XYZ file of C-alpha atoms in Angstrom:
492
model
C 35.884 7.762 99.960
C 31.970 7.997 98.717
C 32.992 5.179 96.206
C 33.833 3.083 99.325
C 30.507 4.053 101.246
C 28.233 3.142 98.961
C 30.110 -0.914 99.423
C 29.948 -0.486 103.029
C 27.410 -2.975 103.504
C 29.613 -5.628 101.902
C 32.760 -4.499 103.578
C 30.965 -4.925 107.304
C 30.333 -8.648 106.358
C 33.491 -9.177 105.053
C 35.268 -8.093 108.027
C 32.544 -9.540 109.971
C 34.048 -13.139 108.426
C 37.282 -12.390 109.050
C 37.266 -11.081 112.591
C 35.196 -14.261 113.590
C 37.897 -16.607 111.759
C 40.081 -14.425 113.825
C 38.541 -14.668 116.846
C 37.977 -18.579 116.443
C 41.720 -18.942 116.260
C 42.822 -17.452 118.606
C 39.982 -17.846 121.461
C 39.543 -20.843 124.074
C 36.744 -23.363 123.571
C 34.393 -21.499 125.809
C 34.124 -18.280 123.210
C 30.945 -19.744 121.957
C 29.042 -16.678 122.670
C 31.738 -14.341 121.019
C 31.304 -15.998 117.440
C 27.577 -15.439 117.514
C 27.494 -12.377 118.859
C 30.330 -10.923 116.520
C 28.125 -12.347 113.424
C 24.815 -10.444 114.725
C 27.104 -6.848 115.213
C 28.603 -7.156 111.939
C 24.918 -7.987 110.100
C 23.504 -5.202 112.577
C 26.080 -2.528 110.764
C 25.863 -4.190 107.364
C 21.716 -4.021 107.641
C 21.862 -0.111 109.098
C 24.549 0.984 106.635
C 21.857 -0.713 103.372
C 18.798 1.256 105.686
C 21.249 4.208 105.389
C 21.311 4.482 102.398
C 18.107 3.700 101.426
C 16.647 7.058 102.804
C 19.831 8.921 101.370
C 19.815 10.511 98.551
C 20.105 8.307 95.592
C 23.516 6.893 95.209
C 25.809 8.010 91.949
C 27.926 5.721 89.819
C 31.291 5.212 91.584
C 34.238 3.406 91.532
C 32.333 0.077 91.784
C 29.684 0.586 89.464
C 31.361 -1.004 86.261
C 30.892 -4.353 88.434
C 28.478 -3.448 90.856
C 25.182 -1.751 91.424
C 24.661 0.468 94.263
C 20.577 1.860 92.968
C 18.107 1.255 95.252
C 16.857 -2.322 93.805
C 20.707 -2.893 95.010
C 19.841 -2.029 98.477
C 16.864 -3.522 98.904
C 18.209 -7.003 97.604
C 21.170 -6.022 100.659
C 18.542 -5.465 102.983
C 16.179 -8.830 101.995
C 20.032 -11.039 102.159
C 21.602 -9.173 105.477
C 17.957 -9.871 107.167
C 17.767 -13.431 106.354
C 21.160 -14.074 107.277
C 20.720 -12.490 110.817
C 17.711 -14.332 111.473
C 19.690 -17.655 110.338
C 22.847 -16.496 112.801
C 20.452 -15.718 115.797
C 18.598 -19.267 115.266
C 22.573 -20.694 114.796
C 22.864 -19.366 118.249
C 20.495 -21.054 120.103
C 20.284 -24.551 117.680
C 24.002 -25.235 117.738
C 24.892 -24.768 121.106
C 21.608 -26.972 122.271
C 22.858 -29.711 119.877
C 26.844 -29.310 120.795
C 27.804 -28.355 117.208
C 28.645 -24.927 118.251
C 32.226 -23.893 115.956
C 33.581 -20.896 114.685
C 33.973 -21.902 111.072
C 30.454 -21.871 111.128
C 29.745 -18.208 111.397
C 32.838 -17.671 108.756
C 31.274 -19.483 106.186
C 27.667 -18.202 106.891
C 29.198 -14.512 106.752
C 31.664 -15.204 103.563
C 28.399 -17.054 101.696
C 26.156 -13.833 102.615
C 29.023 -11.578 101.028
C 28.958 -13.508 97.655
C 24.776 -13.571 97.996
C 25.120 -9.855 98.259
C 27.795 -9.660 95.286
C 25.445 -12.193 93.272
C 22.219 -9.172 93.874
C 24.768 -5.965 92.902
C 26.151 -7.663 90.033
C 26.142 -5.846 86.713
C 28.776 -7.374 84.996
C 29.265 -11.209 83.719
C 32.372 -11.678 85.705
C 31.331 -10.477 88.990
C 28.254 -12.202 88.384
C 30.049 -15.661 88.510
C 32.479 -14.760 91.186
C 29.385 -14.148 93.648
C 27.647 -17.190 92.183
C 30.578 -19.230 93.286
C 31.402 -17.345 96.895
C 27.783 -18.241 97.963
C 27.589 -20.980 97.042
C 30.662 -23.425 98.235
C 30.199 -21.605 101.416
C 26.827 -23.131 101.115
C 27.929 -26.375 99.621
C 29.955 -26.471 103.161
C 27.184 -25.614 105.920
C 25.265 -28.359 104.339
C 27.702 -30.509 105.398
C 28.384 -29.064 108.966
C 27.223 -31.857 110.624
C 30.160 -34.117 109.365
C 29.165 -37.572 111.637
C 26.420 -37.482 109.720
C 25.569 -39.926 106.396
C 22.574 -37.809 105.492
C 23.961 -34.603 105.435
C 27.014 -35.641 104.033
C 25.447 -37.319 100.687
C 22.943 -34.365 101.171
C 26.265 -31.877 100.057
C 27.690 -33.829 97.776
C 24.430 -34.219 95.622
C 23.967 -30.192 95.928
C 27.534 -29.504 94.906
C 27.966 -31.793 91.909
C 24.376 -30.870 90.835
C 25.617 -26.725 91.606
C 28.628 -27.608 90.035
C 26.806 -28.845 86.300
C 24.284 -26.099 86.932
C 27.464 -23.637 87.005
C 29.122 -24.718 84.413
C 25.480 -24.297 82.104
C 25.467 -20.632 83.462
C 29.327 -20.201 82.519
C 28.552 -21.783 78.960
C 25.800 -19.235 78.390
C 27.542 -16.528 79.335
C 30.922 -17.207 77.540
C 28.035 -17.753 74.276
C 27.178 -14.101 74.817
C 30.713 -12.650 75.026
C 31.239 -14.080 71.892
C 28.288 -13.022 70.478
C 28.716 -9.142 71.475
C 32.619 -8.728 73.042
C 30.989 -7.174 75.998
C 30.342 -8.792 79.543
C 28.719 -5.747 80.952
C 24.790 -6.465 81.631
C 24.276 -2.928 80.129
C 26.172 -3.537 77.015
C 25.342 -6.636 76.418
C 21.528 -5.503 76.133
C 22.148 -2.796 73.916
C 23.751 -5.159 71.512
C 20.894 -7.722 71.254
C 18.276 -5.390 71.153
C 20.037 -3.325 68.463
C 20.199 -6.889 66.133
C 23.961 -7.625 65.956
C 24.491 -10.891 67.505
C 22.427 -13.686 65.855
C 19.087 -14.235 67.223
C 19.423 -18.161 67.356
C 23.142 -17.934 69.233
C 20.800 -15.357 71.715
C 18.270 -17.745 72.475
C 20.362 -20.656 73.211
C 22.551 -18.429 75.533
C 19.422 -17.140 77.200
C 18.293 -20.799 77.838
C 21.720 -21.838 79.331
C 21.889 -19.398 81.506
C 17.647 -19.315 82.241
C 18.573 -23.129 83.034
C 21.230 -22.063 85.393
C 19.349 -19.966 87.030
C 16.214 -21.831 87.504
C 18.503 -24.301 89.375
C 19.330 -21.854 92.148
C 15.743 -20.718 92.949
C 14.328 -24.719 92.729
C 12.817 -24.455 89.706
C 10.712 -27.627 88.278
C 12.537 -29.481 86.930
C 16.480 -28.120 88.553
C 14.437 -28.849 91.812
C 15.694 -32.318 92.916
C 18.808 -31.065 95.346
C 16.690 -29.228 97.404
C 14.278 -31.222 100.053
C 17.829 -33.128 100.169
C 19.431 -30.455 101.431
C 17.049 -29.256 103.399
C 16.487 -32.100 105.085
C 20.323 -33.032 105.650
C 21.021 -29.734 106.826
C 21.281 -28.453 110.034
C 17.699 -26.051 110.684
C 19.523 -22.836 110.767
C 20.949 -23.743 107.237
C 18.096 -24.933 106.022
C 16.381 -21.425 106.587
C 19.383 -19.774 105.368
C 18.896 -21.585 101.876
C 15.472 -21.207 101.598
C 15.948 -17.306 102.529
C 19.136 -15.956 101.526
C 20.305 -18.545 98.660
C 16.482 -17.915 96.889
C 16.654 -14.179 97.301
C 20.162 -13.803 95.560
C 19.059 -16.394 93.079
C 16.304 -13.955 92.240
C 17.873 -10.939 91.809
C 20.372 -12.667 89.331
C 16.874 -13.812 87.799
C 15.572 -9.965 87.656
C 18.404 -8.375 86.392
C 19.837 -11.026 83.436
C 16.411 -11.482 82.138
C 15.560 -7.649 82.552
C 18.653 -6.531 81.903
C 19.907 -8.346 78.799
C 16.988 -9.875 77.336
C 14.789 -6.436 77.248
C 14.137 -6.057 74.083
C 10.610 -6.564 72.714
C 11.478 -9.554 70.304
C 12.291 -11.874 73.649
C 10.097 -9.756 76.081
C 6.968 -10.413 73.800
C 3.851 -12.117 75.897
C 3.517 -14.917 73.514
C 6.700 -15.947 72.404
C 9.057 -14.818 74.553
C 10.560 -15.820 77.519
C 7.826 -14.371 79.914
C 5.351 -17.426 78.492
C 8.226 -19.920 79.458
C 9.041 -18.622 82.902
C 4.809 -18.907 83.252
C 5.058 -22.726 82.512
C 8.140 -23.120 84.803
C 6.098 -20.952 87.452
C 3.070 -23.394 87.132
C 4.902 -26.518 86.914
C 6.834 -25.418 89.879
C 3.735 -24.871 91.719
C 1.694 -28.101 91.537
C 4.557 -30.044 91.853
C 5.936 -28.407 94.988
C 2.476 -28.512 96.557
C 1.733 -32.017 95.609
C 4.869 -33.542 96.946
C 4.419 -31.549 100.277
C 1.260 -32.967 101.041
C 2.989 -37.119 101.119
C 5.917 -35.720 103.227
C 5.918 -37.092 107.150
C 8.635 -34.827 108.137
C 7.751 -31.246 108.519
C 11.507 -30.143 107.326
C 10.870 -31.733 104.218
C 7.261 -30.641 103.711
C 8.992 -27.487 104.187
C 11.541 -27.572 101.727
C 8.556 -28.797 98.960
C 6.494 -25.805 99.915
C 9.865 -23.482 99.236
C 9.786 -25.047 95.820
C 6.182 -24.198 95.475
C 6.494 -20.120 96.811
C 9.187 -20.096 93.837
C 6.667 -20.794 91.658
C 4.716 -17.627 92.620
C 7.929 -15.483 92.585
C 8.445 -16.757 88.977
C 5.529 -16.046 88.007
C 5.224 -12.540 89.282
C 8.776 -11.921 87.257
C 7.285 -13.560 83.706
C 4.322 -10.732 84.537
C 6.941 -7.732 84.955
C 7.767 -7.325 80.758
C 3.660 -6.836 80.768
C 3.138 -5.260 83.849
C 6.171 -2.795 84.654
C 7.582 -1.712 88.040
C 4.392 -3.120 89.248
C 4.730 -6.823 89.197
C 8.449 -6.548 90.088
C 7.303 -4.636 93.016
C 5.166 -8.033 93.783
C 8.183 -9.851 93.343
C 10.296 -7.594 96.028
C 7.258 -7.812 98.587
C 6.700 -11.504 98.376
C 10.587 -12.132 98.824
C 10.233 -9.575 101.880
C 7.201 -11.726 103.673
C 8.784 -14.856 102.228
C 12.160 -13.867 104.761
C 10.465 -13.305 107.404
C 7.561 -16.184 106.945
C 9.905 -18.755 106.426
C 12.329 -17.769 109.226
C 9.232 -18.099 111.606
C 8.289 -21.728 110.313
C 12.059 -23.008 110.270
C 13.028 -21.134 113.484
C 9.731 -22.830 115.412
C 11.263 -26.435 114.623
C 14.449 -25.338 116.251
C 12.667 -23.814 118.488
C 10.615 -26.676 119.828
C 13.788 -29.371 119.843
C 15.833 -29.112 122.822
C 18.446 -32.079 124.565
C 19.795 -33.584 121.338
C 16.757 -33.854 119.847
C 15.518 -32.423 116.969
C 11.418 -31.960 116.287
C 11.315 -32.272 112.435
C 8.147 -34.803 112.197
C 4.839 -34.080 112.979
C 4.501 -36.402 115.545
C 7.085 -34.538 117.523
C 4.926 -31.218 117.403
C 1.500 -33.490 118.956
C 0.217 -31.538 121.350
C 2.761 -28.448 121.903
C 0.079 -25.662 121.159
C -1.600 -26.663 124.685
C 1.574 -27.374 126.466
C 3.641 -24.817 125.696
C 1.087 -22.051 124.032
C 3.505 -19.147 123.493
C 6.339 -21.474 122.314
C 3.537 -22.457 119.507
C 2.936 -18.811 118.684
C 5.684 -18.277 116.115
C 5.096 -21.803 114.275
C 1.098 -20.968 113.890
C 1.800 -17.300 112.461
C 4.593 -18.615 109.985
C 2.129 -21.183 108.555
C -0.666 -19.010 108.247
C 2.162 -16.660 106.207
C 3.428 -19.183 104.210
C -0.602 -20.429 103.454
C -1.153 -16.317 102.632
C -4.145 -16.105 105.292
C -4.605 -12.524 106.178
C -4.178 -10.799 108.623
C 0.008 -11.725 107.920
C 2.648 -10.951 105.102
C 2.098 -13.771 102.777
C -2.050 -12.880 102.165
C -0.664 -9.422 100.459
C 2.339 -11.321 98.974
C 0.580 -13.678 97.096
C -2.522 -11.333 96.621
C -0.294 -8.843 94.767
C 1.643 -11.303 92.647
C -1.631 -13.297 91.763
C -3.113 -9.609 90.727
C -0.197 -8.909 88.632
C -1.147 -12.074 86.711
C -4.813 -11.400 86.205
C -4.084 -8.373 84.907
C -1.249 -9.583 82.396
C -3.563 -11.940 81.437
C -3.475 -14.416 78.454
C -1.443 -17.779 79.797
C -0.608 -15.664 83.103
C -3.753 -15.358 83.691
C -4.255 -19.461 83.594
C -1.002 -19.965 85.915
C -2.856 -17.621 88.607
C -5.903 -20.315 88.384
C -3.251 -22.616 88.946
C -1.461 -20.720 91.644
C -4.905 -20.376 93.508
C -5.983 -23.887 93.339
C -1.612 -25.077 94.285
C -2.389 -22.440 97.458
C -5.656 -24.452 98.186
C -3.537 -27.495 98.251
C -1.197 -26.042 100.233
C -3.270 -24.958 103.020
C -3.583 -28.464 104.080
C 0.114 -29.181 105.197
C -0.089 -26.526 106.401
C -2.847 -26.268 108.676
C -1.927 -30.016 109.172
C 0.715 -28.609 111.111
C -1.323 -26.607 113.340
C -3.802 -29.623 113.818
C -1.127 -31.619 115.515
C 0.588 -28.903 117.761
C -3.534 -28.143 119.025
C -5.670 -31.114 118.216
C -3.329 -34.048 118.988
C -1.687 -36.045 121.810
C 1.925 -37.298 121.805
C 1.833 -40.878 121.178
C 2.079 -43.353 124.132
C 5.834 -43.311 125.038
C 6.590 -40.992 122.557
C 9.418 -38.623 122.910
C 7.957 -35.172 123.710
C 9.171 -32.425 122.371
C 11.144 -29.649 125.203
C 10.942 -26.120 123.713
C 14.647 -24.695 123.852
C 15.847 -22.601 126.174
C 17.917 -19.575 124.092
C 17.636 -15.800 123.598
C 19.321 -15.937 120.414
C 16.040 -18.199 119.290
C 13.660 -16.211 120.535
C 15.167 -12.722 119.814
C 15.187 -14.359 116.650
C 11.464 -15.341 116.588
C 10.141 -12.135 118.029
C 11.974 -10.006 115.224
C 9.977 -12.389 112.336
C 6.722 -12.087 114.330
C 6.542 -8.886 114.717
C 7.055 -7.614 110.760
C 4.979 -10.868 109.938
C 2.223 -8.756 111.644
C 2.941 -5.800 110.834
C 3.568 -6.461 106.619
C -0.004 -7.910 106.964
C -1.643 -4.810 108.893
C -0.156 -1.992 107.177
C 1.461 -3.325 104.149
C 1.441 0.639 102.374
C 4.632 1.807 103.362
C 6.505 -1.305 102.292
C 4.652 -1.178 98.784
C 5.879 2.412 98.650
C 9.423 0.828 99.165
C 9.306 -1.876 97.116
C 7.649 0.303 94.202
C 11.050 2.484 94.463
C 13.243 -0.014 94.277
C 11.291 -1.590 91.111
C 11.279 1.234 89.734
C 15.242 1.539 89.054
C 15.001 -1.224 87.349
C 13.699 0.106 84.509
C-alpha cells in the first residue's frame, strides 16, 4: 500500500474529477456551489497529502517509479500545480457564477487537466511523458473554449490546439528519434546511453532540438509564442490564470528533467556549445519581445499574457545557468515558479475581481479610478504588479534577484542575457505601474461603464491566500530557499 501513498496526490484529483462529473449528473441546476466546493476539498487533500510528504522521510522507489517520480523535486512540482489550480477553482467560483457560465464540466476538465500537469512533472519515462502532455492539455484545449457563444474564444482554441497539436507531434518525433537511437524510453537510461557515446551524436542533437522545440512551445517560448495572448485573451479569466500558472509550471518541469535528465553529459551541457548557450538566446529573445509587445497592448488581459511570455524568459534563463551553476540556479528556477503562482494569481484574480454584472474589466479604462473607490478591492491588483515588476518588499524582487544572480555568476553569454533581463524588467515596470496609475491617478471617462467589484468569497478567499504568501515570500524568503534548495538538489 506505500506504493499507492506515495501517488496519493494524483489519486485525490482524479477522484476529485470524477466525483464532480458525478455529482454534475446527477444533481439539479441549483448544485452550483457543490461543484466548486468539491474541486477546492479534493485540491485541499491532494495539496496536504504533497505537504505530507514533503516533511516525511524521503520517499523510496515503488511500484510507480519505472514511470513516475515520487523525490522531492516531484513534490514540489505537485505542490507549485495543486496550488495554482486551487487558486484558478476558487476564482472559477466567484467569475462563473457572476457571469452565468457556472457548469459542472468545468471543474471536470480543470481537475482531469491538473492530473495530466501533475503526470507531465513526475514523469520519468518517454511514454508517460506524452500521456500527461496530452491529458493536460485537451483538457486545456477545452476550457479555452468554455465560453462556446463566443467567436473569440472559439478561434482562440482552435489556433492553440492545431498549433499544440504540430508542437506534439515535434515532441513525439524527437522522442521516437531517441528510442531508436538507444532502445530505451526511460529518462534514466536514455542518459546513460548518450553520455556513454553509443547513439550518434548528430541523430542526438536533432532529437534534442525536436523535442527542445516542443517544449519551448508549452512554456511560450520566442518564437512557439504566438498561441498564447490568443488564448489568454479568449479565455475565460480563471483559465487564463490557470495557463499562465499551472500549464507553465508543468511545461517546466518537463523542461528540467529532459534537458537534465537526458542531455547531462558534458559534450551537450558545455557553456559554449551546448544547449545551455541556446536556451540563453531563447531566454533573451523571449524577454525583449514579451516586454516590448506588452507595453502597445490596451487590454490589461493581453498585456498580461505578453508579460507571461516575458517571466518565461527569466525561468529559461535561470535553467540554461543550472549545467554551470548546480542545485543553485535550479533552486532559482523552483522559487521564481513559486512567486510566479502566487503573483500571477493576484494580477489575474484582481480583473475578475473588479468585473461584476456581465461585465468583464480587462482594459485599462475599466480599472480608472478603482484604487480611490474601492481601496481594499485595489489591494490585491497593486501587490500582484509590484510582484510581477520584482519590487521588494514581495515574491518576485527575490525571484528575479536570485535567477539574475545565478546568471552573473555563470557568466560568459549568461551574463549578457541578465543585462538584458534587467533592462526587459525596466521596460516592464511601465505596464505595469501603468496599471496602478489608472486604478489611483485616473477618472472613469464621462459615461463610461464603471467597474462594480464582485461580490464572492470564493474570489476573495482566493485573493487573500495569494496576498498573504506574496508578502510573506518577500519578507522572509529563507525557509522557502531551504525548500527549494532540497528539492533541486534531487535532481542531481
Amino acid at each position: 500500500m506505500m506504493h499507492w501513498f506515495f501517488i496519493a496526490p494524483l489519486l485525490c484529483v482524479l477522484l476529485g474529477a470524477f466525483t464532480v462529473m458525478l455529482a454534475d449528473a446527477f444533481s439539479d441546476e441549483h448544485a452550483d456551489h457543490a461543484f466548486v466546493a468539491s474541486g477546492v476539498l479534493f485540491l485541499t487533500l491532494a495539496l496536504s497529502a504533497s505537504l505530507f510528504f514533503l516533511h516525511a522521510q524521503s520517499p523510496v522507489p515503488g511500484l510507480f517509479s519505472r514511470y513516475l517520480s515520487s523525490d522531492y523535486s516531484a513534490l514540489f512540482f505537485d505542490i507549485v500545480i495543486v496550488s495554482g489550480a486551487l487558486l484558478s477553482t476558487l476564482l472559477a467560483g466567484g467569475y462563473l457564477k457572476e457571469h452565468g457560465l457556472e457548469r459542472g464540466e468545468f471543474y471536470v476538465l480543470l481537475l482531469l487537466s491538473t492530473f495530466g500537469a501533475m503526470i507531465l512533472a513526475r514523469a520519468t519515462d518517454l511514454l508517460s511523458i506524452f500521456i500527461g502532455l496530452e491529458t493536460m492539455s485537451l483538457g486545456v484545449y477545452c476550457l479555452v473554449a468554455y465560453r462556446h457563444a463566443s467567436p473569440r474564444a472559439t478561434e482562440a482554441s482552435l489556433k492553440y490546439f492545431l498549433l499544440g497539436s504540430f508542437s506534439a507531434a515535434i515532441f513525439l518525433f524527437g522522442s521516437a528519434l531517441l528510442y531508436g537511437a538507444t532502445g530505451v524510453t526511460g529518462l534514466a537510461e536514455i542518459g546513460k546511453s548518450i553520455a556513454s557515446g553509443s547513439p550518434d551524436l548528430r541523430l542526438v542533437i536533432v532529437a534534442m532540438l525536436l523535442l527542445l522545440t516542443g517544449m519551448a512551445f508549452k512554456v511560450s517560448a520566442v518564437p512557439f509564442h504566438m498561441w498564447t495572448p490568443d488564448a489568454y485573451e479568449g479565455a475565460v479569466t480563471p483559465i487564463s490564470t490557470y495557463m499562465s500558472i499551472v500549464v507553465k509550471a508543468a511545461a517546466f518541469a518537463l523542461l528540467i528533467r529532459v534537458m537534465l535528465g537526458l542531455f547531462a553529459d558534458p559534450v551537450n551541457t558545455n557553456m559554449s556549445s551546448g544547449w545551455p548557450p541556446l536556451l540563453g538566446v531563447l531566454a533573451g529573445l523571449t524577454m525583449i519581445v514579451g516586454n516590448l509587445c506588452a507595453v502597445v497592448q490596451q487590454s490589461v488581459k493581453r498585456m498580461l499574457a505578453y508579460s507571461s511570455i516575458s517571466h518565461a524568459g527569466f525561468i529559461l534563463l535561470g535553467v540554461a545557468c543550472a549545467p554551470e551553476g548546480g542545485k543553485y540556479a535550479l533552486a532559482s528556477v523552483f522559487f521564481y515558479l513559486l512567486a510566479y503562482t502566487v503573483s500571477n494569481a493576484l494580477a489575474f484574480g484582481s480583473l475578475i475581481l473588479m468585473g461584476s454584472r456581465g461585465k468583464e474589466a480587462v482594459s485599462y479604462e475599466d480599472l480608472a479610478g478603482i484604487g480611490i473607490r474601492r481601496p481594499l478591492a485595489a489591494l490585491p491588483l497593486t501587490l500582484g504588479m509590484l510582484s510581477l515588476m520584482g519590487m521588494p518588499p514581495t515574491a518576485g524582487f527575490f525571484a528575479k534577484y536570485y535567477v539574475l544572480s545565478s546568471a552573473v555568476d555563470a557568466g560568459g553569454l549568461m551574463l549578457w542575457v541578465a543585462i538584458v533581463g534587467v533592462v526587459t524588467s525596466a521596460i516592464g515596470a511601465y505596464y505595469y505601474l501603468r496599471v496602478l496609475v489608472y486604478a489611483y491617478m485616473r477618472q472613469p471617462e464621462v459615461n463610461a461603464p464603471i467597474a462594480v467589484p464582485m461580490r464572492s468569497g470564493y474570489v476573495v478567499v482566493g485573493l487573500s491566500l495569494a496576498s498573504i504568501f506574496v508578502i510573506k515570500m518577500g519578507l522572509m524568503p529563507a525557509g522557502y530557499i531551504a525548500w527549494v534548495l532540497r528539492a533541486a538538489a534531487q535532481m542531481y
